[in-house]
Coordinates of C-alpha atoms and ligand atoms in Angstrom, one line a residue:
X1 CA 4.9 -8.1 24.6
X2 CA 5.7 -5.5 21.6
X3 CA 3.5 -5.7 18.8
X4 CA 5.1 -4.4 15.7
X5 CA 4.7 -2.8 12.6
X6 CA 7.7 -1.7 11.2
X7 CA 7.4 -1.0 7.5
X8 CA 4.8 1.7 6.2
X9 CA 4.1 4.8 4.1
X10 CA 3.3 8.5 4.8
X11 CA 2.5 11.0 2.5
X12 CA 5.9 12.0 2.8
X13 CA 6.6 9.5 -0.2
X14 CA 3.3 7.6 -1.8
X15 CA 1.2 6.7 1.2
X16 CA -2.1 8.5 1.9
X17 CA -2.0 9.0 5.6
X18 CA 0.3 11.5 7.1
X19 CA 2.6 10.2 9.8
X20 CA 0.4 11.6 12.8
X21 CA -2.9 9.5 11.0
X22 CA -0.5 6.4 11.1
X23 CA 0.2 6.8 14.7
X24 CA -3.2 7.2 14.9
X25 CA -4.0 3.9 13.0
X26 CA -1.0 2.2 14.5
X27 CA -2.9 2.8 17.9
X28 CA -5.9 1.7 16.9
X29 CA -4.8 -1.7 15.4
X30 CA -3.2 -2.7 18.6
X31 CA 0.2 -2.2 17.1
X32 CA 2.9 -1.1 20.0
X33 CA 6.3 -0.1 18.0
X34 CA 6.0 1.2 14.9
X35 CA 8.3 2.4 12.2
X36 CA 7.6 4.7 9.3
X37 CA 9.5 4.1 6.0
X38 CA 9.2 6.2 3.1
X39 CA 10.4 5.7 -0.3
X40 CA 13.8 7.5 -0.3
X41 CA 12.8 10.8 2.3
X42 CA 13.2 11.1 5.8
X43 CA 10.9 13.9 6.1
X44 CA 8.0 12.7 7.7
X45 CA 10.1 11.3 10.2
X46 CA 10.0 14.8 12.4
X47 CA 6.2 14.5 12.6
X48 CA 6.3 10.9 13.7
X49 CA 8.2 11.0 16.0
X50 CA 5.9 13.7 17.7
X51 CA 2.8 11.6 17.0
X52 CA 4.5 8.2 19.2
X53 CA 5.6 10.8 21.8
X54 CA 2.1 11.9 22.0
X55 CA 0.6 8.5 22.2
X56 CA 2.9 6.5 24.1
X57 CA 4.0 4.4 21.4
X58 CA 7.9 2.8 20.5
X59 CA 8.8 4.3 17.3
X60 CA 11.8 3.3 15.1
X61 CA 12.5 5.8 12.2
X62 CA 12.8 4.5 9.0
X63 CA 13.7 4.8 5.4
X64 CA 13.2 2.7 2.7
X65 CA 15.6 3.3 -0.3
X66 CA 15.1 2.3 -3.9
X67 CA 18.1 0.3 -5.5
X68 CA 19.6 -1.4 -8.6
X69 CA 17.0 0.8 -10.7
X70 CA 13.5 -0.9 -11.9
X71 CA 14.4 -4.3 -9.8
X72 CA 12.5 -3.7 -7.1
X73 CA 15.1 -4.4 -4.9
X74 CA 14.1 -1.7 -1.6
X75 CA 16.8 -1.4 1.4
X76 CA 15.1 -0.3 4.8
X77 CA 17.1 1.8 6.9
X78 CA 16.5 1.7 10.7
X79 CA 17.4 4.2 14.1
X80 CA 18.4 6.7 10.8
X81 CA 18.8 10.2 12.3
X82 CA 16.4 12.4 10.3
X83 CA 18.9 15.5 10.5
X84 CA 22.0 13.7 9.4
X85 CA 23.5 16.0 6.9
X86 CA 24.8 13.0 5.1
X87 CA 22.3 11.1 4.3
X88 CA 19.7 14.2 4.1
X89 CA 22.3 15.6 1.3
X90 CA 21.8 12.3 -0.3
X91 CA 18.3 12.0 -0.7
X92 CA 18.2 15.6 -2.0
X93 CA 19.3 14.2 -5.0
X94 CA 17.8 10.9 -5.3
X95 CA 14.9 14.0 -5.1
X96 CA 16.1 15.9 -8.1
X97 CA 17.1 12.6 -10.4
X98 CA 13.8 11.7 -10.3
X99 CA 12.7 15.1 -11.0
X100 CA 15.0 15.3 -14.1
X101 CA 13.8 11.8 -15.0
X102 CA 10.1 12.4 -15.1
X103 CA 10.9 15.8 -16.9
X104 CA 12.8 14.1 -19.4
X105 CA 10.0 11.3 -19.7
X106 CA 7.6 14.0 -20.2
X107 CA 9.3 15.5 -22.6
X108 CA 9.9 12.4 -24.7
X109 CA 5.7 11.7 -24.2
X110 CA 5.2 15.2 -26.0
X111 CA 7.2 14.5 -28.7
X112 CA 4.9 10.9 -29.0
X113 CA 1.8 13.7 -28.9
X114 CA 1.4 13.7 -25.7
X115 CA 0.8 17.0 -24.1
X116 CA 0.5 16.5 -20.0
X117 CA 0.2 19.2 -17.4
X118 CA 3.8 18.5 -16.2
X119 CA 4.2 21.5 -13.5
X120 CA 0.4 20.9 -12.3
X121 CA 1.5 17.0 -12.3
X122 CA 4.6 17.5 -10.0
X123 CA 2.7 20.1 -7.4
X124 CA 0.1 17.4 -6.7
X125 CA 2.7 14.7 -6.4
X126 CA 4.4 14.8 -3.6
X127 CA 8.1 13.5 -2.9
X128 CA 8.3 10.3 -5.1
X129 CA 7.4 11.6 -8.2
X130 CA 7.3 9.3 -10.8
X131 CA 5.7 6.7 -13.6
X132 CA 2.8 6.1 -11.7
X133 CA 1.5 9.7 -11.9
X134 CA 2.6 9.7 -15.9
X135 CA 0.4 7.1 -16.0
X136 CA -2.2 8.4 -14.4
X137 CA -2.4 12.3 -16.4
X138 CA -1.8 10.1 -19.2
X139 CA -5.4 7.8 -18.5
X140 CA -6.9 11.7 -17.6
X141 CA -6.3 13.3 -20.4
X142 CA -6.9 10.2 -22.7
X143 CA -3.9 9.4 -24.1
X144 CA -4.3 5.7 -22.5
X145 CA -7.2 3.4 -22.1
X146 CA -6.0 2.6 -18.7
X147 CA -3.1 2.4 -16.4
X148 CA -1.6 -0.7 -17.8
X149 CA -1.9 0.5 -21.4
X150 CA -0.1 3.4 -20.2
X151 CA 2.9 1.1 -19.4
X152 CA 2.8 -1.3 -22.0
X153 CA 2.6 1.4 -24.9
X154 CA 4.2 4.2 -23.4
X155 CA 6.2 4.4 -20.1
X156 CA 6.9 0.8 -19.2
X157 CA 10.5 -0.9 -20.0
X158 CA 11.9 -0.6 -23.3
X159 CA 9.0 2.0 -24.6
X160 CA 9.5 5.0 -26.3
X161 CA 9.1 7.6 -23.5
X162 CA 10.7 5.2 -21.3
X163 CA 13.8 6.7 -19.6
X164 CA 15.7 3.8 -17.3
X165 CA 16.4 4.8 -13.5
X166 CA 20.3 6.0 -12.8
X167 CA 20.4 2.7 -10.6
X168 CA 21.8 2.8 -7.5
X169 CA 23.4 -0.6 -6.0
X170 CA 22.1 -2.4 -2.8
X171 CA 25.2 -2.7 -1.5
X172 CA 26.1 0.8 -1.7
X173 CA 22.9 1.9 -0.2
X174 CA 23.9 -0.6 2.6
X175 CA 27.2 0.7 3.2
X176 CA 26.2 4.1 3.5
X177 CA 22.9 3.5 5.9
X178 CA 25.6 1.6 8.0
X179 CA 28.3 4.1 8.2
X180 CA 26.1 6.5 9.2
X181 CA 24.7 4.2 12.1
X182 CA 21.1 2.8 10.8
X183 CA 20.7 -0.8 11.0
X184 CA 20.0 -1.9 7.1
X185 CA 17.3 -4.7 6.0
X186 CA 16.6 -6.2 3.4
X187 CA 12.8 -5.5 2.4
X188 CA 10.8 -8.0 0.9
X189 CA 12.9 -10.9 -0.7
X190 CA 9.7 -12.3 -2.5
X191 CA 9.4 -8.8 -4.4
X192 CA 12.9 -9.3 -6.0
X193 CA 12.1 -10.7 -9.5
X194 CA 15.9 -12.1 -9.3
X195 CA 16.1 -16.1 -9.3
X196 CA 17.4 -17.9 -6.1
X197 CA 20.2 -18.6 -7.8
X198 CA 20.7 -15.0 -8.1
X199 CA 19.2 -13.4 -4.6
X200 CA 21.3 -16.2 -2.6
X201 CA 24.5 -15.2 -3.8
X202 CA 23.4 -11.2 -3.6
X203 CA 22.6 -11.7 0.0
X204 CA 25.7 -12.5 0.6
X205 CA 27.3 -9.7 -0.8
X206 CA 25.0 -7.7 1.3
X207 CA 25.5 -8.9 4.3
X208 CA 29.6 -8.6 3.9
X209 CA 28.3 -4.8 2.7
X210 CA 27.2 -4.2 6.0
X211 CA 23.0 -5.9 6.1
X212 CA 21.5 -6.7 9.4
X213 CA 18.5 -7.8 8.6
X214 CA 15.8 -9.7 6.2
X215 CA 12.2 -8.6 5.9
X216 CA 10.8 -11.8 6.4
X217 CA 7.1 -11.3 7.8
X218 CA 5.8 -8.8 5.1
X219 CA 2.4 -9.8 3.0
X220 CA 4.3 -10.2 -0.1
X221 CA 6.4 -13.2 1.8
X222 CA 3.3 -15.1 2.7
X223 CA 3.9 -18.0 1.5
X224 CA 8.0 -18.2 2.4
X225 CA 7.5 -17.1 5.8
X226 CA 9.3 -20.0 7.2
X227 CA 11.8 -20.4 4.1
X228 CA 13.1 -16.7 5.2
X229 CA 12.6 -16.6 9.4
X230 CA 15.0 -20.0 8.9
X231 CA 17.1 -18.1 6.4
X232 CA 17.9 -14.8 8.5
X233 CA 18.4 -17.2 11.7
X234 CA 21.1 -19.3 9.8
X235 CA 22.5 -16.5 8.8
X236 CA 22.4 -14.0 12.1
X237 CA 20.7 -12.0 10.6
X238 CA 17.8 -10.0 12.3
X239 CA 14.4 -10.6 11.3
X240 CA 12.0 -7.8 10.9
X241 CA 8.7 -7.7 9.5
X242 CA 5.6 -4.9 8.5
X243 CA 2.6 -4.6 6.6
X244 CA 3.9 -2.0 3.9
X245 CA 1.0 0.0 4.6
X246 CA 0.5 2.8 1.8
X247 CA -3.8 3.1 1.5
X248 CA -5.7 1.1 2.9
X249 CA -5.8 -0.8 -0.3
X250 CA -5.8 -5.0 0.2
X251 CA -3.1 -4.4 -3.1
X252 CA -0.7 -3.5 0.1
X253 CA -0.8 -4.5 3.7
X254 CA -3.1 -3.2 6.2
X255 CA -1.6 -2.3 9.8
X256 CA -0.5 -5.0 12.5
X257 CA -1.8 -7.6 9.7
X258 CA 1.7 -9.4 9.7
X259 CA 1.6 -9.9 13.5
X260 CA -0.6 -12.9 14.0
X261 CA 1.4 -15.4 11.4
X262 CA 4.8 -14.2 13.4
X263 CA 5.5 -16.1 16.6
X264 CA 8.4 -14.3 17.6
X265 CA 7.3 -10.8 16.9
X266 CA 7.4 -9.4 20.1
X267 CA 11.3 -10.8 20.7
X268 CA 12.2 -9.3 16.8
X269 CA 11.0 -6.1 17.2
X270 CA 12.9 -5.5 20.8
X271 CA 15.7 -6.9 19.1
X272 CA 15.3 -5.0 15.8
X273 CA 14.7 -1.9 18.3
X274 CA 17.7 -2.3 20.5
X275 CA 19.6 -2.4 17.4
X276 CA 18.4 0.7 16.0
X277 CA 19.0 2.7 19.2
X278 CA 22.9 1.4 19.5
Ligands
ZN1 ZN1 9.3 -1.8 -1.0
ZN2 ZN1 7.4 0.0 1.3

């Protein structure tokens, strides 16, 4: 029976492993199909894909896509092709808005006094460059006490250096991960600060957009597990689930630890991966 894992992080976007040290991990935790999902990129995928090869090991590639700006509201993209000319064209410039956005953050933070390292800041970051590592330089160089007084003076919503996302909407992130033949999910439901009264009707609208599937055996779900598996049934919808592994960190999941809670893993990953191979 498949044992899966299919939501986690590389260093490709703000994990700490690269994809061959996840297959690696993936491996080692028992875990038999596996798919990586970085924050808005598709360019770890290459090396992943060598790394299951390698190890005998069902891979889906992924990508998780950030939507409808600070809401937290994160679209997985499954069976994408990591070449497509389409969707790598759109990432590019998910790439360079937040590129302008940090600059423009920066910029704001100097004019508060804050002088950061912006250049050395961006080299050591990696492909989601973002508030996180303002908050960071901003704790380093001791313009913050810590990282949460960094948001709530500085960066957060609605402070002064605070420059709001260019937001994207789920359904459109849907639509396109389906035209160009990914199966799309719906990550996490119990991360969406949105009432029921609001995500109910939005799943909807996603679903007619073109959604698949609903996240419903990730850490952050723990306690709706059976509110979403009966949710995504009623609905034929497919249910996934993954451990969101970035670190290592108990703040996110740690590999293979959604399997044991999930009956029917091995059945909704073969499903989830037939889906993605169509
Ligand atoms: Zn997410
Ligand atoms: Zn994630």
């Amino acid at each position: 029976m498949m044992r899966p894992d299919l939501h986690m992080h590389s260093t490709a976007s703000d994990g700490t492993c690269t994809p061959s040290e996840l297959a690696r991990l993936v491996q080692r935790a028992d875990v038999t199909l596996f798919a990586v999902t970085d924050h808005d990129t598709m360019k770890g995928l290459p090396e992943a894909i060598g790394a299951a090869y390698d190890r005998g090991l069902a891979f889906i590639p992924g990508v998780e896509i950030s939507t409808e700006g600070d809401e937290e509201v994160h679209i997985l993209g499954y069976g994408v092709q990591h070449d497509d000319p389409v969707l790598t064209a759109f990432f590019d410039q998910m790439a360079q808005e937040r590129i302008d956005r940090f600059r423009t953050m920066g910029q704001r933070l100097l004019d508060l006094g804050c002088d950061l390292p912006l250049d050395e800041i961006m080299a050591g970051a990696g492909a989601s460059i973002g508030r996180p590592h303002l908050a960071r330089a901003l704790v380093k160089a001791g313009y913050a006490r810590d990282l949460q007084d960094a948001f709530q003076r500085l960066i957060g919503k609605g402070c002064p250096a605070y420059v709001p996302r260019a937001p994207l909407a789920a359904s459109k992130a849907i639509s396109l991960l389906r035209e160009r033949g990914a199966v799309p999910v719906a990550a996490h439901p119990c991360l969406i600060h949105w009432p029921m009264e609001k995500l109910l009707p939005m799943l909807k609208v996603w679903q007619d957009a073109g959604m698949q599937g609903i996240e419903v055996y990730h850490p952050a779900n723990k306690d709706m597990y059976s509110f979403w598996d009966r949710y995504a049934r009623d609905h034929r919808l497919l249910v996934t689930g993954g451990s969101d592994y970035h670190d290592g960190t108990p703040g996110h999941g740690l590999i293979g630890e959604t399997i044991p809670a999930w009956r029917t893993a091995g059945e909704d990953g073969w499903a989830l991966y037939q889906a993605a191979r169509k």
